[in-house]
CSV table of C-alpha atoms and ligand atoms in Angstrom, one decimal:
chain,number,residue,atom,x,y,z
A,1,VAL,CA,-22.9,46.1,-8.5
A,2,ILE,CA,-20.9,43.2,-9.7
A,3,ARG,CA,-22.3,39.4,-9.5
A,4,ILE,CA,-19.8,36.7,-9.0
A,5,GLU,CA,-20.0,33.7,-11.9
A,6,GLU,CA,-22.3,31.3,-10.3
A,7,ASP,CA,-20.1,28.5,-9.7
A,8,LEU,CA,-18.1,30.1,-7.3
A,9,ARG,CA,-21.5,31.3,-5.0
A,10,GLY,CA,-21.6,28.2,-3.2
A,11,MET,CA,-17.1,28.9,-1.6
A,12,HIS,CA,-16.8,29.8,1.7
A,13,VAL,CA,-15.9,33.4,2.3
A,14,VAL,CA,-14.5,34.3,6.4
A,15,VAL,CA,-14.3,37.4,7.3
A,16,ILE,CA,-12.5,38.1,10.6
A,17,ASP,CA,-12.5,41.2,12.2
A,18,ASP,CA,-13.6,42.7,15.9
A,19,GLU,CA,-15.4,46.0,14.3
A,20,ALA,CA,-18.8,45.3,13.7
A,21,VAL,CA,-18.8,47.9,11.3
A,22,ASN,CA,-16.6,46.8,9.6
A,23,ARG,CA,-18.0,42.9,9.7
A,24,ARG,CA,-21.4,44.3,8.4
A,25,LEU,CA,-19.9,46.1,5.8
A,26,MET,CA,-18.2,43.1,4.2
A,27,GLU,CA,-21.0,41.1,4.5
A,28,ARG,CA,-23.1,43.3,3.0
A,29,ILE,CA,-20.7,43.8,0.1
A,30,LEU,CA,-20.2,40.2,-0.4
A,31,GLN,CA,-23.9,39.2,-0.2
A,32,GLU,CA,-24.7,41.9,-3.3
A,33,ALA,CA,-22.1,40.1,-5.1
A,34,GLY,CA,-24.2,36.4,-4.3
A,35,PHE,CA,-21.9,35.0,-2.1
A,36,GLY,CA,-23.6,32.5,-0.5
A,37,LYS,CA,-21.4,31.0,2.5
A,38,ILE,CA,-20.3,33.8,4.1
A,39,THR,CA,-19.0,33.7,7.9
A,40,LEU,CA,-18.3,36.2,10.1
A,41,ILE,CA,-15.7,36.1,13.0
A,42,ALA,CA,-15.3,38.9,15.7
A,43,ASP,CA,-13.1,37.4,18.2
A,44,SER,CA,-9.9,36.3,17.0
A,45,THR,CA,-8.6,34.3,19.8
A,46,ARG,CA,-11.3,31.6,19.3
A,47,LEU,CA,-10.1,30.0,15.7
A,48,GLU,CA,-10.3,26.3,16.9
A,49,GLN,CA,-13.5,26.5,14.5
A,50,LEU,CA,-11.7,27.7,11.7
A,51,GLU,CA,-10.7,24.4,10.7
A,52,GLU,CA,-14.4,23.0,10.7
A,53,ILE,CA,-15.6,25.9,9.0
A,54,ASP,CA,-13.8,24.9,5.8
A,55,PRO,CA,-12.9,28.5,4.5
A,56,ASP,CA,-12.1,29.1,0.8
A,57,VAL,CA,-10.2,32.7,1.7
A,58,ILE,CA,-10.2,34.4,4.5
A,59,CYS,CA,-10.0,38.2,4.9
A,60,LEU,CA,-8.4,39.3,7.6
A,61,ASP,CA,-8.2,42.3,10.0
A,62,LEU,CA,-4.2,43.1,11.5
A,63,HIS,CA,-5.5,45.4,14.7
A,64,MET,CA,-7.2,43.1,16.5
A,65,PRO,CA,-7.4,43.1,20.7
A,66,GLY,CA,-6.4,39.6,21.8
A,67,LYS,CA,-4.5,38.4,19.2
A,68,ASP,CA,-3.7,40.5,16.1
A,69,GLY,CA,-4.0,39.9,12.5
A,70,PHE,CA,-0.5,38.7,12.3
A,71,THR,CA,-0.5,35.7,15.0
A,72,VAL,CA,-3.3,34.6,13.4
A,73,LEU,CA,-1.3,34.8,9.7
A,74,GLU,CA,1.3,32.9,11.8
A,75,GLU,CA,-1.1,30.2,13.2
A,76,ILE,CA,-3.1,29.6,10.0
A,77,ARG,CA,0.0,28.8,7.8
A,78,GLY,CA,1.8,27.1,10.7
A,79,SER,CA,-0.3,25.0,12.9
A,80,LEU,CA,-3.5,24.3,10.8
A,81,PRO,CA,-2.3,22.2,8.0
A,82,SER,CA,-5.8,22.3,6.3
A,83,LEU,CA,-6.0,26.0,6.1
A,84,ARG,CA,-2.4,26.4,4.6
A,85,GLN,CA,-3.5,26.3,1.2
A,86,VAL,CA,-6.3,29.0,1.7
A,87,PRO,CA,-5.6,32.4,0.3
A,88,VAL,CA,-5.7,35.0,3.5
A,89,LEU,CA,-6.4,38.9,2.1
A,90,VAL,CA,-5.4,41.1,4.8
A,91,PHE,CA,-7.6,44.4,5.2
A,92,THR,CA,-5.5,47.8,5.0
A,93,ALA,CA,-6.4,50.7,6.8
A,94,ASP,CA,-3.2,52.5,7.7
A,95,VAL,CA,-0.9,50.1,7.4
A,96,SER,CA,2.8,51.1,7.2
A,97,ILE,CA,5.3,49.5,4.6
A,98,PRO,CA,6.9,47.0,7.0
A,99,SER,CA,3.5,45.9,8.3
A,100,ARG,CA,2.6,45.0,4.8
A,101,GLN,CA,6.0,43.3,4.4
A,102,LYS,CA,5.8,41.3,7.5
A,103,ALA,CA,2.0,40.2,6.1
A,104,LEU,CA,3.2,39.4,3.0
A,105,GLU,CA,6.5,37.1,4.6
A,106,LEU,CA,3.4,35.5,7.1
A,107,GLY,CA,2.1,34.0,4.1
A,108,ALA,CA,-0.8,36.8,3.2
A,109,ASN,CA,-1.6,36.5,-0.4
A,110,ASP,CA,-3.0,40.1,-0.6
A,111,PHE,CA,-4.4,43.2,0.5
A,112,LEU,CA,-7.9,44.6,0.8
A,113,ASN,CA,-8.3,48.2,1.4
A,114,LYS,CA,-10.3,49.4,4.4
A,115,PRO,CA,-12.7,51.2,3.8
A,116,GLY,CA,-12.8,49.8,0.0
A,117,GLU,CA,-14.3,50.2,-3.1
A,118,ALA,CA,-17.1,47.5,-3.2
A,119,ILE,CA,-16.3,46.4,-6.9
A,120,GLU,CA,-12.3,45.9,-5.6
A,121,ILE,CA,-13.0,43.9,-2.7
A,122,VAL,CA,-15.5,41.4,-4.9
A,123,LEU,CA,-13.0,41.4,-7.8
A,124,ARG,CA,-10.1,40.4,-5.5
A,125,VAL,CA,-12.0,38.0,-3.7
A,126,ARG,CA,-13.4,36.2,-6.8
A,127,ASN,CA,-9.9,35.8,-8.2
A,128,PHE,CA,-8.7,33.8,-5.2
A,129,LEU,CA,-11.5,31.6,-5.1
A,130,ARG,CA,-11.4,31.3,-8.8
A,131,THR,CA,-7.4,29.9,-8.3
A,132,ARG,CA,-8.8,28.3,-5.2
A,133,LYS,CA,-11.4,26.0,-7.1
A,134,LEU,CA,-8.8,25.0,-9.3
A,135,TYR,CA,-6.7,23.9,-6.6
A,136,LYS,CA,-9.3,21.8,-5.0
A,137,GLU,CA,-10.5,20.4,-8.2
A,138,LEU,CA,-7.1,19.1,-9.4
A,139,GLU,CA,-6.8,18.3,-5.4
A,140,SER,CA,-9.9,15.9,-5.7
A,141,TYR,CA,-8.7,14.4,-8.9
A,142,SER,CA,-5.4,13.2,-8.1
A,143,LEU,CA,-7.0,11.6,-4.5
A,144,ASP,CA,-9.5,10.1,-7.2
A,145,LEU,CA,-6.8,9.0,-9.5
A,146,GLU,CA,-4.6,7.3,-6.3
A,147,ASN,CA,-8.3,5.6,-5.1
A,148,LYS,CA,-8.1,3.9,-8.6
A,149,VAL,CA,-4.7,2.9,-9.4
A,150,GLN,CA,-5.0,1.4,-5.3
A,151,ARG,CA,-7.9,-0.4,-6.3
A,152,ARG,CA,-6.8,-1.8,-9.8
A,153,THR,CA,-3.5,-2.8,-8.4
A,154,LEU,CA,-5.7,-4.7,-5.9
A,155,GLU,CA,-7.6,-6.1,-8.4
A,156,LEU,CA,-4.3,-7.4,-10.6
A,157,TYR,CA,-2.6,-8.9,-7.5
A,158,GLU,CA,-6.0,-10.8,-6.9
A,159,ALA,CA,-6.1,-11.9,-10.6
A,160,THR,CA,-2.5,-13.1,-10.3
A,161,GLU,CA,-3.5,-14.7,-7.0
A,162,ASP,CA,-5.9,-16.5,-9.1
A,163,CYS,CA,-3.8,-17.2,-11.9
A,164,LEU,CA,-0.9,-18.6,-9.8
A,165,TRP,CA,-3.7,-20.6,-7.7
A,166,ARG,CA,-5.0,-22.3,-10.9
A,167,LEU,CA,-1.5,-23.0,-12.5
A,168,ALA,CA,-0.8,-24.6,-9.1
A,169,ARG,CA,-3.4,-27.0,-9.3
A,170,ALA,CA,-3.4,-28.0,-12.6
A,171,SER,CA,0.4,-29.0,-11.7
A,172,GLU,CA,-0.8,-31.2,-9.0
A,173,TYR,CA,-4.1,-32.0,-10.4
A,174,ARG,CA,-2.9,-36.0,-11.2
A,175,ASP,CA,-1.4,-36.6,-7.9
A,176,ASP,CA,-3.5,-34.2,-5.9
A,177,ASP,CA,-6.6,-32.5,-7.4
A,178,THR,CA,-7.3,-30.5,-4.6
A,179,GLY,CA,-4.4,-28.5,-4.6
A,180,GLU,CA,-3.8,-28.5,-1.2
A,181,HIS,CA,-0.5,-29.2,-1.2
A,182,THR,CA,0.7,-26.6,-3.0
A,183,ILE,CA,-1.0,-24.1,-0.9
A,184,ARG,CA,0.5,-25.7,2.4
A,185,VAL,CA,4.2,-25.8,0.9
A,186,GLY,CA,3.5,-22.2,0.1
A,187,VAL,CA,2.2,-20.7,4.0
A,188,VAL,CA,4.8,-22.9,5.3
A,189,SER,CA,7.7,-21.4,3.2
A,190,SER,CA,6.3,-17.7,4.0
A,191,ARG,CA,6.3,-18.5,7.6
A,192,ILE,CA,9.9,-19.9,7.4
A,193,ALA,CA,10.8,-17.1,5.3
A,194,ARG,CA,9.6,-14.2,7.9
A,195,HIS,CA,11.4,-16.3,10.8
A,196,LEU,CA,14.7,-15.7,8.8
A,197,GLY,CA,13.8,-12.2,8.6
A,198,LEU,CA,13.0,-11.5,5.4
A,199,GLY,CA,11.0,-8.2,4.2
A,200,ALA,CA,7.6,-8.5,4.0
A,201,GLU,CA,7.2,-8.1,0.3
A,202,GLU,CA,9.8,-11.2,0.1
A,203,VAL,CA,7.6,-13.6,2.5
A,204,ASP,CA,4.2,-12.7,0.0
A,205,MET,CA,6.0,-13.6,-3.0
A,206,ILE,CA,7.6,-17.0,-1.7
A,207,ARG,CA,4.2,-17.6,-0.4
A,208,ARG,CA,2.5,-16.7,-4.0
A,209,ALA,CA,5.6,-18.2,-6.1
A,210,ALA,CA,6.2,-21.6,-4.0
A,211,PRO,CA,2.8,-23.3,-5.1
A,212,LEU,CA,4.3,-23.9,-8.4
A,213,HIS,CA,7.6,-25.4,-7.2
A,214,ASP,CA,6.3,-28.7,-8.9
A,215,ILE,CA,4.6,-27.7,-12.3
A,216,GLY,CA,6.9,-29.7,-14.1
A,217,LYS,CA,5.3,-32.6,-12.9
A,218,ILE,CA,3.1,-31.3,-15.9
A,219,GLY,CA,5.1,-33.4,-18.3
A,220,ILE,CA,6.4,-36.2,-16.8
A,221,PRO,CA,3.7,-39.4,-18.0
A,222,ASP,CA,0.8,-41.1,-15.8
A,223,SER,CA,3.0,-44.4,-15.9
A,224,ILE,CA,5.5,-42.6,-13.7
A,225,LEU,CA,3.9,-40.1,-11.8
A,226,LEU,CA,1.0,-42.2,-10.6
A,227,LYS,CA,3.0,-45.7,-10.4
A,228,PRO,CA,2.1,-47.3,-7.4
A,229,GLY,CA,5.8,-49.5,-6.5
A,230,LYS,CA,9.1,-48.1,-6.6
A,231,LEU,CA,10.4,-46.2,-9.8
A,232,THR,CA,13.2,-48.0,-11.9
A,233,PRO,CA,16.7,-45.8,-12.2
A,234,GLU,CA,15.5,-44.9,-15.6
A,235,GLU,CA,11.9,-43.4,-13.9
A,236,TYR,CA,13.5,-42.0,-11.5
A,237,ALA,CA,15.8,-40.2,-13.8
A,238,VAL,CA,12.4,-38.9,-15.7
A,239,MET,CA,10.8,-37.7,-12.2
A,240,ARG,CA,14.0,-35.9,-11.3
A,241,SER,CA,13.1,-34.0,-14.9
A,242,HIS,CA,10.4,-32.3,-13.5
A,243,VAL,CA,12.3,-29.3,-12.2
A,244,LYS,CA,14.0,-28.5,-15.6
A,245,ILE,CA,10.4,-28.9,-17.0
A,246,GLY,CA,9.1,-26.5,-14.5
A,247,ALA,CA,12.0,-24.2,-14.5
A,248,SER,CA,11.8,-23.8,-18.3
A,249,LEU,CA,7.9,-24.0,-18.3
A,250,LEU,CA,8.6,-20.1,-16.0
A,251,ALA,CA,11.5,-18.7,-17.6
A,252,GLY,CA,11.9,-16.1,-19.6
A,253,SER,CA,9.7,-13.8,-17.4
A,254,SER,CA,10.3,-10.2,-16.4
A,255,SER,CA,7.7,-10.7,-13.6
A,256,LYS,CA,9.9,-10.6,-10.1
A,257,LEU,CA,7.3,-13.2,-8.9
A,258,MET,CA,8.2,-15.6,-12.0
A,259,LEU,CA,11.7,-15.5,-11.5
A,260,MET,CA,11.5,-16.3,-8.3
A,261,ALA,CA,9.4,-19.4,-9.0
A,262,GLU,CA,11.3,-20.4,-11.6
A,263,LYS,CA,14.5,-20.4,-9.0
A,264,ILE,CA,12.4,-22.3,-6.7
A,265,ALA,CA,11.1,-25.0,-9.4
A,266,LEU,CA,14.6,-25.6,-10.8
A,267,THR,CA,16.1,-26.0,-6.8
A,268,HIS,CA,13.7,-27.4,-4.4
A,269,HIS,CA,15.3,-30.7,-4.8
A,270,GLU,CA,18.9,-29.5,-4.2
A,271,ARG,CA,20.4,-30.4,-0.8
A,272,TRP,CA,22.8,-28.5,0.7
A,273,ASP,CA,25.5,-30.9,0.8
A,274,GLY,CA,25.5,-31.2,-2.8
A,275,THR,CA,23.9,-34.7,-3.2
A,276,GLY,CA,20.5,-33.4,-4.5
A,277,TYR,CA,19.4,-32.5,-8.2
A,278,GLY,CA,18.5,-29.8,-10.3
A,279,LEU,CA,21.8,-28.3,-10.9
A,280,GLY,CA,23.7,-30.2,-8.4
A,281,LEU,CA,24.4,-26.9,-6.1
A,282,SER,CA,25.4,-27.3,-2.4
A,283,GLY,CA,25.5,-24.8,0.5
A,284,ASP,CA,24.3,-21.0,-0.4
A,285,GLU,CA,24.8,-21.5,-3.9
A,286,ILE,CA,21.3,-22.9,-3.6
A,287,PRO,CA,18.6,-19.5,-3.7
A,288,LEU,CA,17.0,-19.3,-0.8
A,289,PRO,CA,13.5,-19.6,-1.7
A,290,GLY,CA,14.8,-23.0,-3.0
A,291,ARG,CA,16.5,-24.1,0.4
A,292,ILE,CA,12.9,-23.0,2.2
A,293,VAL,CA,10.6,-24.3,-0.5
A,294,ALA,CA,13.2,-27.8,0.3
A,295,VAL,CA,12.1,-28.0,4.0
A,296,ALA,CA,8.7,-27.1,3.6
A,297,ASP,CA,8.0,-29.3,0.9
A,298,VAL,CA,9.6,-32.5,2.6
A,299,TYR,CA,7.6,-31.6,6.1
A,300,ASP,CA,4.2,-31.6,4.1
A,301,ALA,CA,5.1,-34.7,2.4
A,302,LEU,CA,6.0,-37.1,5.1
A,303,ILE,CA,3.1,-35.6,7.4
A,304,HIS,CA,0.1,-36.5,4.9
A,305,ASP,CA,-0.4,-39.8,3.0
A,306,ARG,CA,1.1,-40.5,-0.2
A,307,PRO,CA,0.3,-43.6,-2.5
A,308,TYR,CA,3.6,-45.0,-1.5
A,309,LYS,CA,3.4,-44.0,2.6
A,310,GLN,CA,1.5,-43.5,5.4
A,311,ALA,CA,1.4,-40.4,6.9
A,312,TRP,CA,4.0,-39.6,9.6
A,313,PRO,CA,2.9,-38.1,12.8
A,314,GLN,CA,4.3,-34.3,13.2
A,315,GLU,CA,7.1,-35.0,16.2
A,316,LYS,CA,8.7,-37.9,14.0
A,317,ALA,CA,8.6,-35.5,10.7
A,318,VAL,CA,10.4,-33.0,12.6
A,319,ALA,CA,12.9,-34.7,14.2
A,320,GLU,CA,13.5,-35.8,10.9
A,321,ILE,CA,13.8,-32.4,9.1
A,322,ARG,CA,16.1,-31.6,12.8
A,323,SER,CA,18.1,-34.4,11.6
A,324,GLN,CA,19.0,-33.4,7.7
A,325,ALA,CA,20.3,-30.1,8.6
A,326,GLY,CA,23.6,-29.4,7.2
A,327,LYS,CA,22.6,-32.6,5.2
A,328,HIS,CA,19.6,-32.4,3.2
A,329,PHE,CA,18.3,-28.6,4.5
A,330,ASP,CA,20.2,-25.5,5.3
A,331,PRO,CA,20.7,-24.8,8.9
A,332,GLN,CA,19.6,-21.9,9.4
A,333,VAL,CA,16.2,-22.4,7.8
A,334,VAL,CA,15.4,-25.5,9.6
A,335,GLU,CA,16.3,-23.1,12.8
A,336,ALA,CA,13.8,-21.2,11.1
A,337,PHE,CA,11.8,-24.3,10.3
A,338,LEU,CA,11.4,-25.0,14.2
A,339,LYS,CA,10.3,-21.9,15.4
A,340,VAL,CA,7.1,-22.2,12.8
A,341,VAL,CA,6.7,-25.4,14.1
A,342,ASP,CA,7.1,-24.2,18.0
A,343,SER,CA,4.8,-21.7,17.5
A,344,SER,CA,2.0,-23.8,16.2
A,345,GLU,CA,2.1,-21.7,12.7
A,346,SER,CA,2.9,-25.0,11.1
A,347,GLU,CA,-1.0,-25.8,11.7
A,348,ILE,CA,-2.9,-24.4,8.6
A,349,ALA,CA,-6.2,-24.9,7.3
A,350,VAL,CA,-7.0,-25.4,3.9
B,1,FE2,FE1,8.9,-31.8,-6.7
């Protein structure tokens, strides 16, 4: 009598055979070899439970009333997806060569002689279980790996989010120590982007990159940045340099996100009619993220208190943005912005 290895004993062997004698014989052979999980199925028309049973190998009779072995094979390989990879060994008593070929064609893996030598049956079943076990290990390994990658990706995403938020806060620290303006500009920009029909990835990227639009203010002296009164032309020129300082701080990255942030920093004060600053671009020459952030930035500045002005009521701010379509702002971006306002998505809790 041959005994199978310990690690295979818990694997599930299913025998489908209408004849009780054969089922009992198989059960005895398998039990003596040390198999611990054996399920015998007499009625081949009732295979609904087969997927739940989760077999590791199936020993299948061909001649059965109701539903023969070929039909069962077809079902296992066709309509029962979780069983597609389970090895099927077909009992052959008086099976003709065409029948053998048909069984192989339908996905049988091997044959068991009937009445068979116990040793040969056990060895064949064992060999298929060995492969089955490797397959399962590989499957769980790759699933594990996939989960790990997913978890790490999320961690990385969150770490980046965290860094971006802190960087944005640093950039606004002297004139808005809560950093709320930067977050709001990010959120409104992403909503405008969504209404413009941009893809989900790009929308999310704008939300994350836009808060860095004023990072160049780090390089502007307090005497100018925090000056309560009107700036002189010279001071204003220094103030305007924040777009180039910002772009140079963000330049040279290989990350798509940073590249977008760089573009936004450089172009968020451009104007549709070409009278803005940065590179002095106009119309479509201005990168779309820059055109979007321009609207979100101005709108947010209008509806909040600033050292030099009080907050405007929302309707007045919206009217101002609308009136600047085609002048300061890209008309299509303004249109998308108005949809954001209409759907009251412009209200942001931070
Ligand atoms: Fe700015």
